[in-house]
CSV table of C-alpha atoms in Angstrom, one decimal:
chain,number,residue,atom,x,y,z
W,1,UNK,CA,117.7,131.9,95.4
W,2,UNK,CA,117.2,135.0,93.8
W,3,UNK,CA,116.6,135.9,90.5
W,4,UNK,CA,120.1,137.5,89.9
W,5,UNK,CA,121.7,134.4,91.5
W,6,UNK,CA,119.7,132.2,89.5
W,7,UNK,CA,120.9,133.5,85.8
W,8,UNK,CA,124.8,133.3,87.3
W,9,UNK,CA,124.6,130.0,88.2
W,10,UNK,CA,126.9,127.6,86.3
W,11,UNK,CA,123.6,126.0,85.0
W,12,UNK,CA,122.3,129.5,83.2
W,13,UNK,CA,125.4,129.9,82.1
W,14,UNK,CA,125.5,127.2,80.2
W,15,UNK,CA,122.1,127.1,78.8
W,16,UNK,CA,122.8,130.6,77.2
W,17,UNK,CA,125.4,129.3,75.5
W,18,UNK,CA,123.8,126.2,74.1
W,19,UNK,CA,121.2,128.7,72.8
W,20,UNK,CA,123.5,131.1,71.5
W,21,UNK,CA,125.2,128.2,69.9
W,22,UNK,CA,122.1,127.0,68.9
W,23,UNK,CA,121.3,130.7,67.3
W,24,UNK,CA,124.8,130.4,65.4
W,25,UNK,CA,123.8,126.8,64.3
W,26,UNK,CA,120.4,128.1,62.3
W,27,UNK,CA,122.5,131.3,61.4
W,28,UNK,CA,124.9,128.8,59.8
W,29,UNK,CA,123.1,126.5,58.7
W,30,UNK,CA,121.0,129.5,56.5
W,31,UNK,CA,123.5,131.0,54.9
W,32,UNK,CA,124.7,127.7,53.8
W,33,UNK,CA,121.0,127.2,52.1
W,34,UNK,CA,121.1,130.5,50.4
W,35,UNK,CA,124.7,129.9,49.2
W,36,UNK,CA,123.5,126.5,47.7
W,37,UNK,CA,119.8,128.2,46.1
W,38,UNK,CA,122.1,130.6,44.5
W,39,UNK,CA,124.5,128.4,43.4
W,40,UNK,CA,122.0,126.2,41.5
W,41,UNK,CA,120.4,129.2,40.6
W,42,UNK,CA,123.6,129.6,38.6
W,43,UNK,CA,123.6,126.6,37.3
W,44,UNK,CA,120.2,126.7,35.4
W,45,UNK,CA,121.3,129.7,34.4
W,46,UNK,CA,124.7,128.4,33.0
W,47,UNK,CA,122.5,125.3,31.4
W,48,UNK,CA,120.5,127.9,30.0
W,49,UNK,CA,122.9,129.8,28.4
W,50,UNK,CA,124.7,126.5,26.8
W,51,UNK,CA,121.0,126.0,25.6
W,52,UNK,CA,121.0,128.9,23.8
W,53,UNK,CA,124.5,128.4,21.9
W,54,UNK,CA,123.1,124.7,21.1
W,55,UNK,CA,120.1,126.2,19.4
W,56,UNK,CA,122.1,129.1,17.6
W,57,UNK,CA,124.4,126.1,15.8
W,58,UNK,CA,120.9,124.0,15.0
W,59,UNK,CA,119.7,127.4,13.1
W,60,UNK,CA,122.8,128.0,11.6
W,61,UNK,CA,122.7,124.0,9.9
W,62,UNK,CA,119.3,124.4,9.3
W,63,UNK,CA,119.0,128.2,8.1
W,64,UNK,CA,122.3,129.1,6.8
W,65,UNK,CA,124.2,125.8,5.7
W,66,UNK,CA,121.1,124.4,3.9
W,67,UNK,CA,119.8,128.0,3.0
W,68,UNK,CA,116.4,127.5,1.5
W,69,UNK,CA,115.8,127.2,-2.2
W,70,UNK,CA,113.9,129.8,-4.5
W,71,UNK,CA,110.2,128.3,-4.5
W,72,UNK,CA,109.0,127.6,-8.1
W,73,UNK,CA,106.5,130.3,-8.6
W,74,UNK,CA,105.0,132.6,-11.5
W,75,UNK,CA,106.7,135.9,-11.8
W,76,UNK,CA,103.6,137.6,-11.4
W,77,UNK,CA,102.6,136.4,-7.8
W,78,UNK,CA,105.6,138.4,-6.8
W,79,UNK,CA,104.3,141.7,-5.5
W,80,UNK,CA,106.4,145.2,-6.5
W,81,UNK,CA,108.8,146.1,-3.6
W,82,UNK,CA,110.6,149.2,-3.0
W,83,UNK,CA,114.2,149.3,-1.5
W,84,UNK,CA,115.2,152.7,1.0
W,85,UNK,CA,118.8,152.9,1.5
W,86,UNK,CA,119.2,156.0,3.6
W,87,UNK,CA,122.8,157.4,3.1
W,88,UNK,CA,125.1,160.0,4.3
W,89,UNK,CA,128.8,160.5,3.8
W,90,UNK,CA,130.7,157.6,1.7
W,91,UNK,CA,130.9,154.5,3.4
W,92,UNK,CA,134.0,152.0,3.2
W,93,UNK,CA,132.8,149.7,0.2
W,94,UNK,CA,130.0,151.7,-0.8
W,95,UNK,CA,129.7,151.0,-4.0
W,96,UNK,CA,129.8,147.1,-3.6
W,97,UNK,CA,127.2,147.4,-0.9
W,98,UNK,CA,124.9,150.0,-2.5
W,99,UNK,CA,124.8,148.2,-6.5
W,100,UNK,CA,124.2,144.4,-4.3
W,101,UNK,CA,120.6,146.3,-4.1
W,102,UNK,CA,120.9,146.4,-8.1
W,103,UNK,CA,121.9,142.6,-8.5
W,104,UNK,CA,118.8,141.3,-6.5
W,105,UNK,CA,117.3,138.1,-8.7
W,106,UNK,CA,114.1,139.6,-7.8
W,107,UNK,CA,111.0,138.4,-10.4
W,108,UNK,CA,108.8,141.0,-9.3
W,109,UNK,CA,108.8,145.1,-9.9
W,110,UNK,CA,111.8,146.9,-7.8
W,111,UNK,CA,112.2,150.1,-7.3
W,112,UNK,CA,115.0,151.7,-5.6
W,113,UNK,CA,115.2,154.8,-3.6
W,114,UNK,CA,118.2,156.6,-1.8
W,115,UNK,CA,117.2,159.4,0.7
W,116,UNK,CA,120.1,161.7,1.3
W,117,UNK,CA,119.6,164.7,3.6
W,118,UNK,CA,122.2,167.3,1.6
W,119,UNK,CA,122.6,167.8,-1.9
W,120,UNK,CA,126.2,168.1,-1.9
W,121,UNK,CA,126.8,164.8,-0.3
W,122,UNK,CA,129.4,162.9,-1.8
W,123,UNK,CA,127.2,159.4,-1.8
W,124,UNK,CA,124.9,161.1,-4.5
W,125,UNK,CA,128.0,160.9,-7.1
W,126,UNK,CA,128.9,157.5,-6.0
W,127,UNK,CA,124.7,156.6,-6.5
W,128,UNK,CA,124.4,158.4,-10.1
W,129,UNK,CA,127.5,156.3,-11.3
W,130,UNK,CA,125.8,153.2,-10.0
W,131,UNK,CA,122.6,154.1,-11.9
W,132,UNK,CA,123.9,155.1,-14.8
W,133,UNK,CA,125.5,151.2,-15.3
W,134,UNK,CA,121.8,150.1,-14.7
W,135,UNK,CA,119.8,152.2,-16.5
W,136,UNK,CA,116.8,149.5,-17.0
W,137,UNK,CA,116.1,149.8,-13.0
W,138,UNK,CA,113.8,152.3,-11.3
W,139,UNK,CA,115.9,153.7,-9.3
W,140,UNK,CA,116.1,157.3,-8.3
W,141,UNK,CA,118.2,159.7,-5.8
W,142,UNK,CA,115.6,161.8,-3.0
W,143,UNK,CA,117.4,164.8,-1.8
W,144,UNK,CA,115.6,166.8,1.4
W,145,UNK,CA,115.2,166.1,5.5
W,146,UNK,CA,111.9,166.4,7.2
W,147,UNK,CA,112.0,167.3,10.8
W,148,UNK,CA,109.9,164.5,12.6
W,149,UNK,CA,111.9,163.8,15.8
W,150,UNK,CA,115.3,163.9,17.0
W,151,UNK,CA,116.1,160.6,15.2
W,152,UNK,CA,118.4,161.8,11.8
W,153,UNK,CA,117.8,158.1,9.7
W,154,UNK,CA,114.0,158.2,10.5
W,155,UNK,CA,114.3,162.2,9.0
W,156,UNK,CA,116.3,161.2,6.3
W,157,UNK,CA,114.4,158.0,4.9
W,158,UNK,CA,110.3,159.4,5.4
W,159,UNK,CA,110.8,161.0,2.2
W,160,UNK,CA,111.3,157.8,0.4
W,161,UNK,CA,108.9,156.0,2.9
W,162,UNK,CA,106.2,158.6,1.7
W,163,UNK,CA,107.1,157.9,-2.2
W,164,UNK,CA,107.1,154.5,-2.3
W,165,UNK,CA,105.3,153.4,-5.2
W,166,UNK,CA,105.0,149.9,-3.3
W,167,UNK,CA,103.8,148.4,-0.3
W,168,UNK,CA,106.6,146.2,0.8
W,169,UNK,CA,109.5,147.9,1.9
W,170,UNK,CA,112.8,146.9,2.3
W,171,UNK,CA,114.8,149.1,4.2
W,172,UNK,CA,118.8,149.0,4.2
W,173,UNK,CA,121.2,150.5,5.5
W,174,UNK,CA,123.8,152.1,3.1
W,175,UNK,CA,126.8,149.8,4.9
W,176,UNK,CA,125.1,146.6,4.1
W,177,UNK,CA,125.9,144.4,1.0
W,178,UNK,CA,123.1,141.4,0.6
W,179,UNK,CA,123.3,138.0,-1.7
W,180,UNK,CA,121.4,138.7,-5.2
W,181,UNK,CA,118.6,135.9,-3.9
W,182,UNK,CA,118.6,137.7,-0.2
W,183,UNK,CA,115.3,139.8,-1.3
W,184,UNK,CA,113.3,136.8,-3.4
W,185,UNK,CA,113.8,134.0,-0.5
W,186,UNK,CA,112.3,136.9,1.6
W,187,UNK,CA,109.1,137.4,0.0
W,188,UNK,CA,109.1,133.5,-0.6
W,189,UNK,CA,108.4,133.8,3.1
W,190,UNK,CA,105.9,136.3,3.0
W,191,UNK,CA,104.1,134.7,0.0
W,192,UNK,CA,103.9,131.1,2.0
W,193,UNK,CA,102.7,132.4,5.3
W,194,UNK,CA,100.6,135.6,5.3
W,195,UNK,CA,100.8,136.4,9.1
W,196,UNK,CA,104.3,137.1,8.5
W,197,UNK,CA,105.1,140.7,8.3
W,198,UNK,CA,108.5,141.4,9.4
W,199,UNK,CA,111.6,139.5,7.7
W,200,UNK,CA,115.0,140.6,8.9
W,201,UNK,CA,118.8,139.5,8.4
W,202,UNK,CA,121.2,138.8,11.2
W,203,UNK,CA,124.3,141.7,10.5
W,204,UNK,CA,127.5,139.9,9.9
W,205,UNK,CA,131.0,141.7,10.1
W,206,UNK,CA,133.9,141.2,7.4
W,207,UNK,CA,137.1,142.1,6.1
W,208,UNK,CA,138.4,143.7,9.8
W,209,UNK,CA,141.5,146.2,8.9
W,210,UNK,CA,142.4,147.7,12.2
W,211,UNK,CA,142.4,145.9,16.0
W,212,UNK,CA,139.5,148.3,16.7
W,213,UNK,CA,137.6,146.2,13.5
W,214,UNK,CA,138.3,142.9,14.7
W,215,UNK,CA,137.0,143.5,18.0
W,216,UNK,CA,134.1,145.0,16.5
W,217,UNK,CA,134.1,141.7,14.2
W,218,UNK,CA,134.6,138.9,16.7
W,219,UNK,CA,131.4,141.0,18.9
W,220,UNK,CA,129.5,141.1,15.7
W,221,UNK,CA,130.1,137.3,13.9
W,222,UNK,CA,130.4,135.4,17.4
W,223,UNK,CA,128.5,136.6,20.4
W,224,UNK,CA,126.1,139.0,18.8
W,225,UNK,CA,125.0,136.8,16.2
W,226,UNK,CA,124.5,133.9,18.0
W,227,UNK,CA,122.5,135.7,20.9
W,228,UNK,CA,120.1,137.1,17.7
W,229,UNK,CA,119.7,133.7,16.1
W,230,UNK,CA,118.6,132.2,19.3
W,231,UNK,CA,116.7,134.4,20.7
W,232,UNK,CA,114.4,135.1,17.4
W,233,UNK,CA,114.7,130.9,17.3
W,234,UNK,CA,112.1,131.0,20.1
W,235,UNK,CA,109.8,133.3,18.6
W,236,UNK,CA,108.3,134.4,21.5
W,237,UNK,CA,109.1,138.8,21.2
W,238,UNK,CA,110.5,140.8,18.6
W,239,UNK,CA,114.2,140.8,18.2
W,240,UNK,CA,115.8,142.7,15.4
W,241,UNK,CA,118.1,145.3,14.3
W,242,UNK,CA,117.1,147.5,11.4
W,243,UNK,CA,120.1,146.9,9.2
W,244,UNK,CA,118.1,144.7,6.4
W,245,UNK,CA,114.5,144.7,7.4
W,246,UNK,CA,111.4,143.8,5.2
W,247,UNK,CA,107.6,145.1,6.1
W,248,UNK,CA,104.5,146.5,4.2
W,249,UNK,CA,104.0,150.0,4.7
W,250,UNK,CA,100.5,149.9,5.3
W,251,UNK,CA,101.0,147.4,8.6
W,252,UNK,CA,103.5,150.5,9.6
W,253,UNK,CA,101.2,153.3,9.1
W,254,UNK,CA,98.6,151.0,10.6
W,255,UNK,CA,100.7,151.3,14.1
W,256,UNK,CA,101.6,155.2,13.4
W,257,UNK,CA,103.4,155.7,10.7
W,258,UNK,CA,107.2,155.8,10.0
W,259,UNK,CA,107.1,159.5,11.6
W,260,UNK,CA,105.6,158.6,14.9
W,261,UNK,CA,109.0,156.6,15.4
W,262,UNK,CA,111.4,159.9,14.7
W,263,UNK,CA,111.3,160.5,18.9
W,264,UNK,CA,113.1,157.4,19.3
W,265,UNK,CA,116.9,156.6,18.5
W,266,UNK,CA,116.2,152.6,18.6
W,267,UNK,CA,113.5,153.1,15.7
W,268,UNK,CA,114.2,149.8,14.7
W,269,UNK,CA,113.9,147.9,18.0
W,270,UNK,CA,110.3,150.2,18.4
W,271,UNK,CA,109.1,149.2,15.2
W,272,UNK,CA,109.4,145.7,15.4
W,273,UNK,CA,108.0,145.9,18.8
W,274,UNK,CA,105.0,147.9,17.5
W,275,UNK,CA,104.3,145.3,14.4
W,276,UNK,CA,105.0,142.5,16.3
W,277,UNK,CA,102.2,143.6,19.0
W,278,UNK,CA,99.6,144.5,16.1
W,279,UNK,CA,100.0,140.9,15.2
W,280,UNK,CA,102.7,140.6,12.2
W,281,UNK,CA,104.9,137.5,13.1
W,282,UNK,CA,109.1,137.9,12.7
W,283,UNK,CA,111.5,135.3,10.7
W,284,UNK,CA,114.6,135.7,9.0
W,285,UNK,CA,116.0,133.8,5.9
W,286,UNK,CA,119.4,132.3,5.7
W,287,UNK,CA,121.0,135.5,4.3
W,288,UNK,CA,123.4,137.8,6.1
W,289,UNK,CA,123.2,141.7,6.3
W,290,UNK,CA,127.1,142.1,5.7
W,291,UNK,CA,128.9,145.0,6.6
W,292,UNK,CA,132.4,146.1,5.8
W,293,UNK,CA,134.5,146.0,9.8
W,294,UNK,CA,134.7,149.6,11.0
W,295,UNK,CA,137.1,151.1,10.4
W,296,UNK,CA,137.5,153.5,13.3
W,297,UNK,CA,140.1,153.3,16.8
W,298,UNK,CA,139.8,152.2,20.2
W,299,UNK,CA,137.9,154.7,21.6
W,300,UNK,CA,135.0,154.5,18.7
W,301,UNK,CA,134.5,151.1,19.5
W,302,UNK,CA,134.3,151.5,22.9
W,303,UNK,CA,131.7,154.5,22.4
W,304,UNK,CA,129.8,152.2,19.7
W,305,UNK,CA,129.4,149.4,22.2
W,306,UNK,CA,128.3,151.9,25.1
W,307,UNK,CA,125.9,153.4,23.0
W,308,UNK,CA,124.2,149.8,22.1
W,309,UNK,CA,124.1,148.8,25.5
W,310,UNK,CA,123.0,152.2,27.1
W,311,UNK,CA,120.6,152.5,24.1
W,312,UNK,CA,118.9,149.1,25.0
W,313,UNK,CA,118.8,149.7,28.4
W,314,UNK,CA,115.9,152.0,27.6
W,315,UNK,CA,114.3,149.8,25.2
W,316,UNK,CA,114.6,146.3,26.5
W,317,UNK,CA,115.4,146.8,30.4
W,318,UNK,CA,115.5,143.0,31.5
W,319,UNK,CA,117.1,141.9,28.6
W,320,UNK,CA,119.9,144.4,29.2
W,321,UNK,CA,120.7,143.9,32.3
W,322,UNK,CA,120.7,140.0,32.2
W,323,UNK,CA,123.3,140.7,29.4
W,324,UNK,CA,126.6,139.7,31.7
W,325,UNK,CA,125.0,136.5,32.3
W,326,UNK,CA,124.9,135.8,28.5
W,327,UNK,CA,129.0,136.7,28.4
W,328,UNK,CA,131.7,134.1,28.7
W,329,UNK,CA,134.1,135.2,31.5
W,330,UNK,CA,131.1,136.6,34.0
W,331,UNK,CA,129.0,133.7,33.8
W,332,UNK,CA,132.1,131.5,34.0
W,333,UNK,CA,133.6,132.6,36.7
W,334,UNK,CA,130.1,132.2,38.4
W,335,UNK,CA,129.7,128.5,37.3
W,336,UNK,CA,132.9,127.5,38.3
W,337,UNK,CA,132.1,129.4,42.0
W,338,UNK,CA,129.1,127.4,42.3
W,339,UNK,CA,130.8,123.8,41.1
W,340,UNK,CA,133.5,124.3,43.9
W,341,UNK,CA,130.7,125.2,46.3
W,342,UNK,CA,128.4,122.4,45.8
W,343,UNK,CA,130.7,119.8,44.5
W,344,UNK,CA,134.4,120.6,45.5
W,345,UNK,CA,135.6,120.6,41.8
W,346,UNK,CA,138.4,123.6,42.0
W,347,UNK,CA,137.7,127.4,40.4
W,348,UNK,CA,141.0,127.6,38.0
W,349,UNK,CA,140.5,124.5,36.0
W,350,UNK,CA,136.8,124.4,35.7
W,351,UNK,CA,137.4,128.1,34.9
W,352,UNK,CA,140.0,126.8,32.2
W,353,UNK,CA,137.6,123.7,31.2
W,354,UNK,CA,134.3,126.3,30.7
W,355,UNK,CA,136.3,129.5,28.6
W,356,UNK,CA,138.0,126.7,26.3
W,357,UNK,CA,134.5,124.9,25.6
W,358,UNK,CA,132.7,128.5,25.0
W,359,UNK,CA,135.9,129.5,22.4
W,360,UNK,CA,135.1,126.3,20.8
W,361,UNK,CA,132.1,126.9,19.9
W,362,UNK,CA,132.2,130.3,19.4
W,363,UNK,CA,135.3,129.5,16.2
W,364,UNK,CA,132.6,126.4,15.1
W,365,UNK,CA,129.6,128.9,15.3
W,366,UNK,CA,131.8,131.5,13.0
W,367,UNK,CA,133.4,128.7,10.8
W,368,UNK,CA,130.0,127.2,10.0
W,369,UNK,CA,127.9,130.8,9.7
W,370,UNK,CA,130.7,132.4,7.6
W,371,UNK,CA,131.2,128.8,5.4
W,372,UNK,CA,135.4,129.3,5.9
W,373,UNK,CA,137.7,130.2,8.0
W,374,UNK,CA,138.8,134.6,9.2
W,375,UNK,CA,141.4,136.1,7.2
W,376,UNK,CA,143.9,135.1,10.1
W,377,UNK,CA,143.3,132.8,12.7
W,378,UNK,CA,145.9,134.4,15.3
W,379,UNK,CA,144.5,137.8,15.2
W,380,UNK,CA,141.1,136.7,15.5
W,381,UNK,CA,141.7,134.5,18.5
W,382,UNK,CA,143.3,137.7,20.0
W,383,UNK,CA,140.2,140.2,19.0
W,384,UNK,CA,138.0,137.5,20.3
W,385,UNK,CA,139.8,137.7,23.7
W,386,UNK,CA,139.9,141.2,24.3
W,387,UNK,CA,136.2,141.7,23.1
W,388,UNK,CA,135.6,139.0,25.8
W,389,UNK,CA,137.6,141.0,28.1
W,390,UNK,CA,135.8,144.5,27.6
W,391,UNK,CA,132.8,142.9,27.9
W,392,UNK,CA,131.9,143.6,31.1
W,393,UNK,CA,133.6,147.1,31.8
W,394,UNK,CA,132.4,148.5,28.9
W,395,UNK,CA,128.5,147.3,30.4
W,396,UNK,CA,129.1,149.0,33.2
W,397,UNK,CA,130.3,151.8,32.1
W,398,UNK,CA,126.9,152.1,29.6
W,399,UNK,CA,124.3,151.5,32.4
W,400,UNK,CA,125.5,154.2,35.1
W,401,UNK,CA,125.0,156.7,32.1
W,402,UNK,CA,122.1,157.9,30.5
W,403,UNK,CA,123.5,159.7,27.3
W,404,UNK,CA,124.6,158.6,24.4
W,405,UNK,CA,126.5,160.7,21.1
W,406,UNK,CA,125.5,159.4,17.9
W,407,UNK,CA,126.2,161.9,14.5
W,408,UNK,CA,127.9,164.6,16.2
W,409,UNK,CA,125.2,165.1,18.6
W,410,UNK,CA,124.2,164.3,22.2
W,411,UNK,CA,121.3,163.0,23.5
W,412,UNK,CA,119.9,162.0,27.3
W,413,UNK,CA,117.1,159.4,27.6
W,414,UNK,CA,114.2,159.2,29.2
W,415,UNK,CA,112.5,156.2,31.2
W,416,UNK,CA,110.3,155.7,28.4
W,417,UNK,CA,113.0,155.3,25.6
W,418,UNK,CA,112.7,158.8,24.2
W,419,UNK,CA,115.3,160.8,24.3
W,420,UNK,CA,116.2,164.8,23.9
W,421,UNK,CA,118.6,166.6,22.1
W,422,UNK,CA,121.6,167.9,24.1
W,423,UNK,CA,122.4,171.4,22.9
């Protein structure tokens, strides 16, 4: 028999199928191991994520419900610290926020400093009045704007940074009002462990007025302050925003300075990296950095949230794009996809069963944090659904971009976190 009578025989015939058969078998048969790897894969991930909420609510009953008492101390062991507010413009509540730096029941010297770039700016009037009512604190107004970088706060506050009459700063923003013991439980920290040199407080929305504010709320008192409490929990890299941030100016100027940071529009995230590297360790006392909602539309909050995201993608890569993974709807929809695929349980109501659990304990994680309930229940529930909602677009939409508008002015980014002026 021949060799092209040999391969039609019924016999060839139906060995080729048994091996192509066979072929689709191990085809089969590896997809269906790579669909289950993934699918556990998502399930750490899922378990990880609940991990994370667990530990946020431990710090808040440990950190915030039981906030630490003022140590018993002599006055004099408390070293003289000097407080920045950089301001421009008048803020919504400015004048609670700025004279909170003025009710600080602080044993030690104080000094107070407010760096405003133009001597016509409205905040000076609102700062005078506020010194005038405390005339027995050192407190002064510092009018002028170096040219450092393309950063505008880090050009604004070196003035004060450079006239500091002491060596631990605390810098804070002009929107943030702080408890009057906020500033002595923080150098209690520093005094009772000296590799300490960075103490921060998570931000912490309040009194939304607009729909655009209590989205901007239910991001900043739910998800955001969770993921910042559990992720400095661990200790393991720096994680902070520089709303209300504490550090000695010499450990700065040790790592380059306050100017060497102008180039960068996250000066806060590079800071904290570069002390954090140089060997200062982070915590955070059980004090909030609050900050009146915004009071701004639709479209600023959508450009506020781009700008965070896109800005971090620059700074903190991995971190930024594991981000969906750490929202409710994305990695529920994913959980639920992997319980049906390993175990049969249906999408919709483990879907269902997952969103209701993280709503849960995102209204317990605000409840406990904020010690009472929002202003209306109803309208946070609804904010709180829509931010969950934009979530994801609004990530998307921040990481095929590489410029961001922040004052008035554009920038682009480079890889290395830099970023250039856009005329």
């Amino acid at each position: 028999m021949d060799a092209a009578s040999a391969h039609n025989s019924p016999g060839a015939s139906t060995l080729d199928a048994l091996a192509a058969a066979d072929s689709a078998g191990i085809r089969l048969r590896g997809s269906l191991v790579n669909a289950n790897l993934a699918a556990y894969i998502v399930l750490g991930l899922a378990a990880f994520q609940w991990l994370l909420i667990v530990i946020s609510h431990c710090v808040v009953q440990r950190r915030y419900v039981r906030r630490r008492a003022f140590v018993d101390r002599p006055a004099e062991d408390y070293p003289g610290v000097t407080i920045i507010r950089p301001v421009k413009g008048v803020d919504l509540g400015m004048q609670r926020t700025l004279e909170s730096s003025f009710c600080q029941e602080y044993p030690g010297p104080l000094e107070i400093l407010f760096a405003a770039e133009d001597p016509d700016d409205p905040a000076i009037e609102v700062i005078n009045e506020i010194i005038g009512r405390y005339a027995k604190i050192n407190a002064r107004v510092l009018v002028g704007k170096d040219n450092v970088g393309i950063n505008p706060k880090v050009n604004n506050m070196l003035k004060a940074f450079d006239q500091a009459q002491h060596d631990l700063l605390w810098i804070c923003d002009s929107n943030v009002y702080t408890d009057p013991g906020t500033l002595r439980r923080s150098v209690d920290l520093l005094l009772d462990n000296k590799r300490l040199g960075v103490i921060h407080h998570v931000v912490f929305s309040e009194a939304p007025a607009t729909f655009a504010a209590m989205l901007d709320n239910a991001f900043l008192t739910t998800n955001h302050c969770r993921m910042y409490l559990a992720i400095n929990a661990f200790g393991i890299a720096s994680c902070l925003m520089g709303k209300s941030n504490l550090y000695y100016k010499s450990a700065l100027d040790n790592v380059g300075g306050l100017a060497s940071f102008g180039q960068y529009l996250a000066e806060d995230n590079m800071i904290g990296q570069a002390l954090w590297h140089s060997g200062w360790g982070h915590t955070m006392t059980g004090d909030l950095a609050c900050q009146p909602a915004d009071t701004g539309g639709f479209a600023e909050y959508c450009s506020r949230r781009i700008r965070w995201v896109r800005t971090r993608k620059y700074n903190v890569t991995a971190a930024t794009l594991y981000e969906p993974l750490t929202e409710s709807i994305m990695l529920g929809l994913l959980t639920s996809w992997a319980l049906q695929h390993l175990y049969g349980y249906h999408m919709l109501p483990t879907f269902t069963t997952f969103m209701l659990c993280w709503f849960g304990m995102d209204m317990l994680f605000y409840y406990r944090i904020n010690r009472g309930s929002p202003p209306s229940w109803p309208w946070f529930v609804l904010s709180w659904l829509c931010r969950e909602a934009l979530a994801l677009p609004l990530w998307i939409v921040a990481i095929i971009g590489d410029t961001v508008v922040w004052r008035g002015q554009r920038f682009r980014f480079h890889l290395n976190g830099t970023v250039d002026v856009l005329k």
